[in-house]
């Protein structure tokens, strides 16, 4: 057990996320009753998310690159959703996975922005909608207090990129989400 987990950690330090996730997944397949199964499952999902956030190789067209990014992030979100579904009694791991899913949209927007700022506009707006969806779906989530600031930061980032219409959409999400918050008043 110890040797395998050291190797998993080794691949993580080398930023070999796919290898880390594969080795940890094989460990869980071989040891289905491991006492740290929820923790390791969450780490596998986060490895997949880290792999998804790596810069993408230049391909023939931006649409092909968008497809590759979407495929990577969808796989990572599927892993995170498995953590939420498989461990209903492990509330803290569920909440961490839920928050990682919500934040993954912002990470995806930034990955897309690296090769196409124009295509990333919609990704940023989707991030705002996903964050407020987490708030509606999990009203007792401990990170809900961070959402107004995150929405503000997203809208400011959009405004800085010259996408005023999208920034207004995100500010609108903020005012709907928490109309009494100081940032909503601004």
Coordinates of N, CA, C and O in Angstrom, one line a residue:
X1 N 0.8 -1.2 0.0 CA 0.0 0.0 0.0 C 0.9 1.3 0.0 O 0.7 2.2 -0.8
X2 N 1.8 1.3 0.9 CA 2.7 2.5 1.1 C 3.5 2.7 -0.2 O 3.7 3.9 -0.6
X3 N 4.1 1.7 -0.7 CA 4.9 1.8 -1.9 C 4.1 2.4 -3.1 O 4.6 3.2 -3.8
X4 N 2.9 1.8 -3.3 CA 2.1 2.3 -4.4 C 1.7 3.7 -4.2 O 1.8 4.5 -5.2
X5 N 1.3 4.1 -3.0 CA 0.9 5.5 -2.8 C 2.1 6.5 -2.9 O 2.0 7.6 -3.3
X6 N 3.3 6.0 -2.6 CA 4.5 6.8 -2.8 C 4.7 7.0 -4.3 O 5.1 8.1 -4.8
X7 N 4.5 6.0 -5.1 CA 4.7 6.1 -6.6 C 3.6 7.0 -7.1 O 3.9 7.8 -8.0
X8 N 2.4 7.0 -6.6 CA 1.3 7.9 -7.0 C 1.8 9.3 -6.8 O 1.7 10.2 -7.6
X9 N 2.3 9.6 -5.6 CA 2.8 10.9 -5.2 C 4.0 11.3 -6.1 O 4.1 12.5 -6.5
X10 N 4.8 10.4 -6.5 CA 6.0 10.6 -7.3 C 5.5 11.2 -8.7 O 6.0 12.2 -9.2
X11 N 4.5 10.5 -9.3 CA 3.9 10.9 -10.6 C 3.3 12.3 -10.4 O 3.4 13.1 -11.3
X12 N 2.7 12.6 -9.3 CA 2.1 13.9 -9.1 C 3.2 15.0 -9.0 O 3.0 16.1 -9.6
X13 N 4.3 14.7 -8.4 CA 5.3 15.7 -8.3 C 5.9 16.0 -9.7 O 6.4 17.1 -9.9
X14 N 5.9 15.0 -10.5 CA 6.4 15.2 -11.9 C 5.3 15.7 -12.8 O 5.5 15.9 -14.0
X15 N 4.1 16.0 -12.3 CA 3.0 16.5 -13.1 C 2.6 15.5 -14.2 O 2.1 16.0 -15.2
X16 N 2.7 14.3 -13.9 CA 2.3 13.2 -14.8 C 0.9 12.8 -14.3 O 0.7 11.7 -13.7
X17 N -0.1 13.6 -14.5 CA -1.4 13.4 -13.9 C -2.1 12.1 -14.4 O -2.8 11.5 -13.6
X18 N -2.0 11.8 -15.6 CA -2.6 10.6 -16.2 C -2.0 9.3 -15.5 O -2.7 8.4 -15.2
X19 N -0.7 9.3 -15.4 CA -0.1 8.2 -14.7 C -0.4 8.0 -13.3 O -0.7 7.0 -12.8
X20 N -0.5 9.2 -12.6 CA -0.9 9.2 -11.2 C -2.3 8.7 -11.0 O -2.6 7.8 -10.2
X21 N -3.2 9.2 -11.8 CA -4.6 8.7 -11.8 C -4.8 7.3 -12.1 O -5.5 6.5 -11.4
X22 N -4.0 6.8 -13.1 CA -4.1 5.4 -13.5 C -3.6 4.5 -12.4 O -4.2 3.5 -12.1
X23 N -2.5 4.8 -11.8 CA -1.9 4.0 -10.8 C -2.8 4.0 -9.5 O -3.1 2.9 -8.9
X24 N -3.3 5.1 -9.1 CA -4.2 5.2 -8.0 C -5.5 4.5 -8.3 O -6.1 3.8 -7.4
X25 N -6.0 4.6 -9.5 CA -7.2 3.8 -9.9 C -7.0 2.3 -9.8 O -7.9 1.6 -9.4
X26 N -5.8 1.9 -10.3 CA -5.5 0.4 -10.2 C -5.4 0.0 -8.7 O -5.9 -1.1 -8.4
X27 N -4.8 0.8 -7.9 CA -4.7 0.5 -6.5 C -6.1 0.3 -5.9 O -6.4 -0.6 -5.1
X28 N -7.1 1.2 -6.2 CA -8.4 1.1 -5.7 C -9.1 -0.1 -6.2 O -9.9 -0.8 -5.5
X29 N -8.9 -0.5 -7.5 CA -9.5 -1.7 -8.1 C -9.0 -2.9 -7.4 O -9.7 -3.9 -7.1
X30 N -7.7 -2.9 -7.0 CA -7.1 -4.1 -6.3 C -7.5 -4.1 -4.8 O -7.4 -5.1 -4.2
X31 N -7.8 -2.9 -4.3 CA -8.1 -2.8 -2.8 C -9.5 -2.1 -2.6 O -9.5 -1.0 -2.2
X32 N -10.6 -2.7 -3.0 CA -11.9 -2.0 -3.0 C -12.4 -1.6 -1.6 O -13.2 -0.8 -1.5
X33 N -11.8 -2.2 -0.6 CA -12.2 -1.9 0.8 C -11.2 -1.0 1.5 O -11.3 -0.9 2.8
X34 N -10.4 -0.4 0.8 CA -9.4 0.5 1.5 C -10.0 1.6 2.3 O -11.0 2.2 1.9
X35 N -9.5 1.8 3.5 CA -10.1 2.8 4.4 C -10.1 4.2 3.9 O -10.9 5.0 4.3
X36 N -9.2 4.5 3.0 CA -9.1 5.9 2.5 C -9.6 6.0 1.0 O -9.2 6.9 0.3
X37 N -10.5 5.1 0.7 CA -11.1 5.1 -0.7 C -11.7 6.4 -1.1 O -11.4 6.9 -2.2
X38 N -12.5 7.1 -0.2 CA -13.0 8.4 -0.6 C -11.9 9.4 -0.9 O -12.0 10.2 -1.9
X39 N -10.9 9.5 -0.1 CA -9.8 10.4 -0.2 C -9.1 10.2 -1.5 O -8.8 11.1 -2.3
X40 N -8.8 8.9 -1.8 CA -8.0 8.5 -3.0 C -8.8 8.8 -4.2 O -8.3 9.3 -5.2
X41 N -10.1 8.5 -4.1 CA -11.0 8.8 -5.3 C -11.1 10.2 -5.6 O -11.0 10.6 -6.8
X42 N -11.1 11.1 -4.6 CA -11.1 12.5 -4.8 C -9.8 13.0 -5.4 O -9.7 13.8 -6.4
X43 N -8.7 12.4 -5.0 CA -7.4 12.7 -5.5 C -7.2 12.3 -7.0 O -6.7 13.0 -7.8
X44 N -7.8 11.2 -7.3 CA -7.8 10.7 -8.7 C -8.6 11.7 -9.6 O -8.1 12.1 -10.7
X45 N -9.7 12.1 -9.1 CA -10.5 13.1 -9.9 C -9.8 14.4 -10.0 O -9.8 15.0 -11.1
X46 N -9.1 14.8 -9.0 CA -8.3 16.1 -9.1 C -7.1 15.9 -10.0 O -6.7 16.9 -10.7
X47 N -6.5 14.7 -10.1 CA -5.5 14.5 -11.1 C -6.0 14.6 -12.5 O -5.4 15.2 -13.3
X48 N -7.2 14.1 -12.7 CA -7.8 14.3 -14.0 C -8.1 15.7 -14.3 O -7.9 16.2 -15.5
X49 N -8.5 16.5 -13.3 CA -8.8 17.9 -13.5 C -7.5 18.6 -13.8 O -7.4 19.5 -14.6
X50 N -6.4 18.3 -13.1 CA -5.1 18.9 -13.4 C -4.6 18.6 -14.8 O -4.1 19.4 -15.4
X51 N -4.9 17.3 -15.2 CA -4.5 17.0 -16.6 C -5.3 17.8 -17.6 O -4.8 18.3 -18.6
X52 N -6.6 18.0 -17.3 CA -7.5 18.8 -18.2 C -7.0 20.3 -18.3 O -7.1 20.9 -19.3
X53 N -6.4 20.8 -17.2 CA -6.0 22.2 -17.2 C -4.7 22.5 -17.8 O -4.3 23.6 -17.9
X54 N -4.0 21.4 -18.2 CA -2.7 21.6 -18.9 C -2.9 22.3 -20.2 O -4.0 22.1 -20.9
X55 N -2.0 23.1 -20.6 CA -2.1 23.7 -22.0 C -2.2 22.7 -23.0 O -1.6 21.6 -23.0
X56 N -3.1 23.0 -24.0 CA -3.4 22.0 -25.1 C -2.4 22.2 -26.2 O -2.0 23.4 -26.5
X57 N -2.1 21.1 -26.9 CA -1.3 21.2 -28.1 C -2.0 21.9 -29.2 O -3.2 21.8 -29.4
X58 N -1.3 22.7 -30.0 CA -1.9 23.4 -31.1 C -2.4 22.3 -32.1 O -1.6 21.5 -32.5
X59 N -3.6 22.4 -32.6 CA -4.2 21.5 -33.5 C -4.5 22.3 -34.8 O -4.3 23.5 -34.9
X60 N -5.1 21.6 -35.7 CA -5.5 22.1 -37.0 C -6.4 23.4 -36.9 O -6.2 24.3 -37.6
X61 N -7.3 23.3 -36.0 CA -8.2 24.5 -35.9 C -8.6 24.7 -34.4 O -8.5 23.8 -33.6
X62 N -9.2 25.8 -34.2 CA -9.6 26.1 -32.8 C -10.8 25.2 -32.3 O -10.9 24.9 -31.2
X63 N -11.6 24.8 -33.3 CA -12.7 24.0 -32.9 C -12.2 22.6 -32.4 O -12.8 22.1 -31.5
X64 N -11.2 22.1 -33.1 CA -10.6 20.8 -32.6 C -10.0 21.0 -31.2 O -10.1 20.1 -30.4
X65 N -9.4 22.1 -31.0 CA -8.8 22.4 -29.7 C -9.9 22.5 -28.6 O -9.8 22.0 -27.5
X66 N -11.0 23.2 -29.0 CA -12.1 23.3 -28.1 C -12.7 21.9 -27.7 O -13.1 21.6 -26.6
X67 N -12.8 21.0 -28.7 CA -13.3 19.7 -28.5 C -12.4 18.9 -27.6 O -12.9 18.2 -26.7
X68 N -11.1 19.0 -27.7 CA -10.2 18.3 -26.9 C -10.3 18.8 -25.4 O -10.3 18.1 -24.5
X69 N -10.4 20.2 -25.3 CA -10.5 20.7 -23.9 C -11.8 20.3 -23.3 O -11.8 19.8 -22.1
X70 N -12.9 20.3 -24.0 CA -14.2 19.9 -23.5 C -14.1 18.4 -23.1 O -14.7 18.0 -22.0
X71 N -13.5 17.6 -23.9 CA -13.4 16.1 -23.6 C -12.6 15.9 -22.3 O -13.1 15.1 -21.4
X72 N -11.5 16.6 -22.1 CA -10.7 16.5 -20.9 C -11.5 16.9 -19.6 O -11.5 16.2 -18.6
X73 N -12.2 18.1 -19.7 CA -12.9 18.6 -18.6 C -14.1 17.7 -18.3 O -14.5 17.5 -17.1
X74 N -14.8 17.2 -19.3 CA -15.9 16.4 -19.1 C -15.5 15.1 -18.3 O -16.2 14.6 -17.4
X75 N -14.4 14.5 -18.7 CA -13.9 13.3 -18.0 C -13.5 13.6 -16.6 O -13.9 12.8 -15.7
X76 N -12.9 14.8 -16.3 CA -12.6 15.1 -14.9 C -13.9 15.4 -14.1 O -14.0 14.9 -13.0
X77 N -14.9 16.0 -14.7 CA -16.1 16.2 -14.0 C -16.9 14.9 -13.7 O -17.5 14.8 -12.7
X78 N -16.8 14.0 -14.6 CA -17.4 12.7 -14.4 C -16.8 12.0 -13.2 O -17.5 11.4 -12.4
X79 N -15.4 12.1 -13.1 CA -14.8 11.5 -11.9 C -15.2 12.2 -10.6 O -15.4 11.5 -9.6
X80 N -15.3 13.5 -10.7 CA -15.8 14.2 -9.5 C -17.2 13.9 -9.1 O -17.5 13.7 -8.0
X81 N -18.0 13.7 -10.1 CA -19.4 13.3 -9.9 C -19.5 11.9 -9.3 O -20.4 11.7 -8.4
X82 N -18.6 11.0 -9.7 CA -18.6 9.7 -9.0 C -18.3 9.8 -7.6 O -18.8 9.1 -6.8
X83 N -17.4 10.7 -7.2 CA -17.1 10.9 -5.8 C -18.3 11.3 -5.0 O -18.6 10.8 -3.9
X84 N -19.0 12.3 -5.6 CA -20.3 12.8 -4.9 C -21.3 11.6 -4.8 O -21.9 11.5 -3.8
X85 N -21.4 10.8 -5.9 CA -22.4 9.7 -5.9 C -22.0 8.5 -5.0 O -22.9 7.9 -4.3
X86 N -20.8 8.2 -5.0 CA -20.3 6.9 -4.3 C -20.2 7.1 -2.8 O -20.2 6.1 -2.1
X87 N -20.0 8.3 -2.3 CA -19.7 8.4 -0.9 C -20.7 9.4 -0.2 O -20.3 10.5 0.2
X88 N -22.0 9.0 -0.2 CA -23.0 9.9 0.4 C -22.8 10.2 1.9 O -23.2 11.2 2.4
X89 N -22.1 9.3 2.6 CA -21.8 9.6 4.0 C -20.6 10.4 4.3 O -20.4 10.8 5.4
X90 N -19.8 10.6 3.3 CA -18.5 11.4 3.4 C -18.8 12.8 2.9 O -18.4 13.2 1.8
X91 N -19.5 13.6 3.7 CA -20.0 14.9 3.4 C -18.8 15.8 3.0 O -19.0 16.6 2.0
X92 N -17.7 15.8 3.7 CA -16.6 16.7 3.3 C -16.0 16.4 2.0 O -15.7 17.4 1.2
X93 N -15.9 15.2 1.6 CA -15.4 14.8 0.3 C -16.4 15.2 -0.8 O -16.0 15.6 -1.9
X94 N -17.7 15.0 -0.5 CA -18.7 15.4 -1.4 C -18.6 16.8 -1.7 O -18.7 17.3 -2.9
X95 N -18.5 17.6 -0.7 CA -18.5 19.1 -0.8 C -17.3 19.6 -1.6 O -17.3 20.5 -2.4
X96 N -16.1 18.9 -1.3 CA -14.9 19.3 -2.0 C -15.1 19.0 -3.5 O -14.7 19.8 -4.4
X97 N -15.6 17.8 -3.8 CA -15.8 17.4 -5.2 C -16.8 18.4 -5.9 O -16.6 18.8 -7.0
X98 N -17.9 18.8 -5.2 CA -18.9 19.7 -5.8 C -18.2 21.0 -6.1 O -18.5 21.6 -7.1
X99 N -17.4 21.5 -5.2 CA -16.7 22.8 -5.4 C -15.7 22.7 -6.5 O -15.6 23.6 -7.3
X100 N -15.0 21.6 -6.6 CA -14.1 21.4 -7.7 C -14.8 21.4 -9.1 O -14.3 21.9 -10.0
X101 N -16.0 20.8 -9.1 CA -16.8 20.8 -10.3 C -17.1 22.2 -10.7 O -16.9 22.6 -11.9
X102 N -17.6 23.0 -9.8 CA -17.9 24.4 -10.1 C -16.7 25.2 -10.5 O -16.8 26.0 -11.5
X103 N -15.6 25.0 -9.9 CA -14.4 25.8 -10.2 C -13.8 25.3 -11.5 O -13.1 26.0 -12.2
X104 N -14.1 24.0 -11.9 CA -13.5 23.5 -13.2 C -14.0 24.3 -14.4 O -13.2 24.4 -15.4
X105 N -15.1 24.9 -14.3 CA -15.6 25.7 -15.4 C -14.7 27.0 -15.6 O -14.5 27.4 -16.8
X106 N -14.3 27.6 -14.5 CA -13.4 28.7 -14.6 C -12.1 28.3 -15.2 O -11.5 29.0 -16.0
X107 N -11.6 27.2 -14.7 CA -10.3 26.7 -15.2 C -10.4 26.4 -16.7 O -9.5 26.7 -17.5
X108 N -11.5 25.8 -17.1 CA -11.7 25.5 -18.5 C -11.8 26.8 -19.3 O -11.2 26.9 -20.4
X109 N -12.4 27.8 -18.8 CA -12.5 29.1 -19.5 C -11.1 29.7 -19.7 O -10.7 30.2 -20.8
X110 N -10.2 29.5 -18.7 CA -8.9 30.1 -18.8 C -8.0 29.3 -19.8 O -7.1 29.8 -20.5
X111 N -8.2 28.0 -19.8 CA -7.5 27.1 -20.8 C -7.9 27.5 -22.2 O -7.1 27.7 -23.1
X112 N -9.2 27.7 -22.4 CA -9.7 28.2 -23.7 C -9.1 29.5 -24.1 O -8.8 29.8 -25.2
X113 N -9.1 30.4 -23.1 CA -8.6 31.8 -23.3 C -7.2 31.8 -23.8 O -6.8 32.8 -24.5
X114 N -6.4 30.8 -23.4 CA -5.0 30.8 -23.8 C -4.9 30.7 -25.3 O -3.9 31.1 -25.9
X115 N -5.8 30.0 -26.0 CA -5.7 29.9 -27.5 C -6.8 30.7 -28.2 O -6.7 30.9 -29.4
X116 N -7.9 31.1 -27.5 CA -8.9 31.9 -28.2 C -9.7 32.7 -27.2 O -10.7 32.2 -26.6
X117 N -9.3 33.9 -26.9 CA -10.1 34.8 -26.0 C -11.5 34.9 -26.4 O -12.4 35.0 -25.6
X118 N -11.8 34.9 -27.7 CA -13.1 35.1 -28.2 C -14.0 33.9 -27.8 O -15.1 34.1 -27.3
X119 N -13.5 32.7 -28.0 CA -14.3 31.5 -27.6 C -14.4 31.4 -26.1 O -15.4 30.7 -25.7
X120 N -13.5 31.9 -25.4 CA -13.6 31.8 -23.9 C -14.7 32.6 -23.3 O -15.1 32.4 -22.1
X121 N -15.2 33.6 -24.0 CA -16.2 34.5 -23.4 C -17.4 33.7 -22.9 O -17.8 33.9 -21.7
X122 N -17.9 32.8 -23.7 CA -19.1 32.0 -23.2 C -18.7 31.1 -22.1 O -19.6 30.8 -21.2
X123 N -17.5 30.6 -22.0 CA -17.0 29.8 -21.0 C -17.1 30.5 -19.6 O -17.4 29.9 -18.6
X124 N -16.7 31.8 -19.6 CA -16.7 32.6 -18.4 C -18.1 32.8 -17.9 O -18.4 32.7 -16.7
X125 N -19.0 33.0 -18.8 CA -20.4 33.2 -18.5 C -21.0 31.9 -17.9 O -21.7 31.9 -16.9
X126 N -20.6 30.8 -18.5 CA -21.1 29.5 -18.0 C -20.6 29.3 -16.6 O -21.3 28.7 -15.8
X127 N -19.4 29.7 -16.4 CA -18.8 29.5 -15.0 C -19.7 30.2 -14.0 O -20.0 29.7 -12.9
X128 N -20.1 31.4 -14.3 CA -21.0 32.2 -13.4 C -22.3 31.4 -13.1 O -22.8 31.3 -12.0
X129 N -22.9 30.9 -14.2 CA -24.1 30.1 -14.0 C -23.9 28.8 -13.2 O -24.7 28.4 -12.4
X130 N -22.8 28.2 -13.4 CA -22.5 26.9 -12.7 C -22.3 27.2 -11.2 O -22.7 26.4 -10.3
X131 N -21.6 28.3 -10.9 CA -21.4 28.7 -9.5 C -22.7 28.9 -8.8 O -22.9 28.5 -7.7
X132 N -23.6 29.7 -9.4 CA -24.9 29.9 -8.8 C -25.7 28.6 -8.7 O -26.5 28.5 -7.8
X133 N -25.5 27.7 -9.7 CA -26.2 26.4 -9.6 C -25.8 25.6 -8.4 O -26.6 25.0 -7.8
X134 N -24.5 25.7 -8.1 CA -24.0 25.0 -6.9 C -24.7 25.5 -5.7 O -25.1 24.8 -4.8
X135 N -24.9 26.8 -5.6 CA -25.5 27.5 -4.5 C -27.0 27.0 -4.4 O -27.5 26.8 -3.2
X136 N -27.6 26.9 -5.5 CA -29.0 26.4 -5.4 C -29.1 24.9 -5.1 O -30.0 24.5 -4.3
X137 N -28.2 24.2 -5.6 CA -28.3 22.7 -5.4 C -27.8 22.3 -4.0 O -28.3 21.3 -3.5
X138 N -26.8 23.0 -3.5 CA -26.2 22.6 -2.2 C -26.3 23.9 -1.3 O -25.2 24.5 -1.1
X139 N -27.4 24.2 -0.8 CA -27.5 25.5 0.0 C -26.7 25.5 1.3 O -26.5 26.5 1.9
X140 N -26.2 24.3 1.8 CA -25.5 24.3 3.0 C -24.0 24.1 2.7 O -23.2 23.8 3.6
X141 N -23.6 24.4 1.5 CA -22.1 24.2 1.1 C -21.3 25.3 1.9 O -21.7 26.4 1.9
X142 N -20.2 24.9 2.4 CA -19.4 25.8 3.2 C -18.7 26.9 2.4 O -18.3 27.9 3.0
X143 N -18.6 26.8 1.1 CA -17.9 27.8 0.3 C -18.8 28.8 -0.4 O -18.4 29.6 -1.2
X144 N -20.1 28.8 0.0 CA -21.0 29.7 -0.7 C -20.7 31.2 -0.5 O -20.9 32.0 -1.4
X145 N -20.0 31.5 0.6 CA -19.6 32.9 0.9 C -18.6 33.4 -0.1 O -18.5 34.6 -0.3
X146 N -17.9 32.5 -0.8 CA -16.9 32.9 -1.8 C -17.5 33.3 -3.2 O -16.8 33.9 -4.0
X147 N -18.7 32.9 -3.4 CA -19.3 33.0 -4.8 C -19.4 34.5 -5.2 O -19.0 34.8 -6.3
X148 N -19.9 35.4 -4.4 CA -20.0 36.8 -4.8 C -18.6 37.4 -5.3 O -18.5 38.0 -6.3
X149 N -17.6 37.1 -4.5 CA -16.3 37.6 -4.9 C -15.8 36.9 -6.2 O -15.2 37.6 -7.1
X150 N -16.0 35.6 -6.4 CA -15.6 34.9 -7.6 C -16.4 35.5 -8.8 O -15.8 35.7 -9.8
X151 N -17.7 35.7 -8.6 CA -18.4 36.3 -9.7 C -17.9 37.7 -10.1 O -17.8 38.1 -11.3
X152 N -17.6 38.5 -9.1 CA -17.0 39.8 -9.3 C -15.7 39.7 -10.1 O -15.5 40.4 -11.0
X153 N -14.8 38.8 -9.6 CA -13.5 38.6 -10.3 C -13.7 38.2 -11.8 O -13.0 38.6 -12.6
X154 N -14.7 37.3 -12.0 CA -14.9 36.8 -13.4 C -15.3 38.0 -14.2 O -14.8 38.2 -15.4
X155 N -16.3 38.8 -13.7 CA -16.8 39.9 -14.5 C -15.7 40.9 -14.7 O -15.6 41.5 -15.8
X156 N -14.8 41.1 -13.7 CA -13.7 42.1 -13.9 C -12.7 41.6 -14.9 O -12.2 42.3 -15.7
X157 N -12.5 40.3 -14.9 CA -11.6 39.7 -15.9 C -12.1 39.8 -17.3 O -11.4 40.1 -18.3
X158 N -13.4 39.6 -17.5 CA -14.1 39.8 -18.8 C -14.0 41.2 -19.2 O -13.7 41.5 -20.4
X159 N -14.2 42.1 -18.3 CA -14.2 43.6 -18.6 C -12.7 43.9 -19.1 O -12.5 44.7 -20.0
X160 N -11.8 43.4 -18.4 CA -10.4 43.7 -18.7 C -10.0 43.1 -20.1 O -9.1 43.7 -20.7
X161 N -10.7 42.1 -20.5 CA -10.4 41.5 -21.8 C -11.2 42.2 -22.9 O -11.1 41.9 -24.1
X162 N -12.0 43.2 -22.5 CA -12.8 44.0 -23.5 C -14.1 43.3 -23.9 O -14.7 43.7 -24.9
X163 N -14.6 42.4 -23.1 CA -15.9 41.8 -23.3 C -16.9 42.3 -22.3 O -17.4 41.6 -21.4
X164 N -17.4 43.5 -22.6 CA -18.3 44.2 -21.7 C -19.6 43.5 -21.6 O -20.2 43.5 -20.5
X165 N -20.2 43.1 -22.7 CA -21.5 42.4 -22.7 C -21.5 41.2 -21.8 O -22.4 41.0 -21.0
X166 N -20.5 40.4 -21.9 CA -20.4 39.2 -21.0 C -20.1 39.6 -19.6 O -20.7 38.9 -18.7
X167 N -19.4 40.6 -19.3 CA -19.1 41.1 -18.0 C -20.5 41.5 -17.3 O -20.7 41.2 -16.2
X168 N -21.3 42.2 -18.1 CA -22.6 42.6 -17.6 C -23.5 41.4 -17.3 O -24.2 41.4 -16.2
X169 N -23.4 40.4 -18.1 CA -24.2 39.1 -17.8 C -23.7 38.5 -16.4 O -24.5 38.1 -15.7
X170 N -22.4 38.5 -16.2 CA -21.9 38.0 -14.9 C -22.3 38.9 -13.8 O -22.7 38.4 -12.7
X171 N -22.2 40.2 -13.9 CA -22.6 41.1 -12.9 C -24.1 40.9 -12.6 O -24.6 40.9 -11.4
X172 N -24.9 40.6 -13.6 CA -26.3 40.3 -13.5 C -26.5 39.1 -12.6 O -27.4 39.0 -11.7
X173 N -25.7 38.0 -12.9 CA -25.8 36.8 -12.1 C -25.5 37.1 -10.6 O -26.1 36.6 -9.7
X174 N -24.5 38.0 -10.4 CA -24.2 38.4 -9.0 C -25.3 39.1 -8.3 O -25.7 38.8 -7.2
X175 N -26.0 40.0 -9.0 CA -27.1 40.7 -8.4 C -28.3 39.8 -8.1 O -29.0 40.0 -7.2
X176 N -28.5 38.9 -9.0 CA -29.6 37.9 -8.7 C -29.2 37.0 -7.6 O -30.0 36.7 -6.7
X177 N -28.0 36.5 -7.6 CA -27.5 35.6 -6.5 C -27.6 36.2 -5.1 O -28.1 35.6 -4.2
X178 N -27.0 37.4 -5.0 CA -27.0 38.0 -3.6 C -27.2 39.5 -3.8 O -26.2 40.3 -3.8
X179 N -28.4 40.0 -3.9 CA -28.7 41.4 -4.2 C -28.2 42.3 -3.1 O -28.0 43.5 -3.3
X180 N -28.1 41.8 -1.9 CA -27.7 42.7 -0.8 C -26.2 42.7 -0.5 O -25.7 43.5 0.3
X181 N -25.4 41.9 -1.2 CA -24.0 41.9 -1.1 C -23.4 43.2 -1.5 O -23.9 43.9 -2.5
X182 N -22.3 43.7 -0.9 CA -21.7 44.9 -1.2 C -21.2 45.0 -2.7 O -21.3 46.1 -3.3
X183 N -20.8 43.9 -3.2 CA -20.3 43.9 -4.6 C -21.5 44.0 -5.5 O -21.4 44.6 -6.6
X184 N -22.7 43.5 -5.1 CA -23.9 43.6 -6.0 C -24.3 45.1 -6.0 O -24.8 45.6 -7.0
X185 N -24.1 45.8 -4.9 CA -24.5 47.2 -4.8 C -23.6 48.0 -5.8 O -24.0 49.0 -6.3
X186 N -22.3 47.6 -5.9 CA -21.4 48.4 -6.8 C -21.9 48.2 -8.2 O -21.7 49.0 -9.1

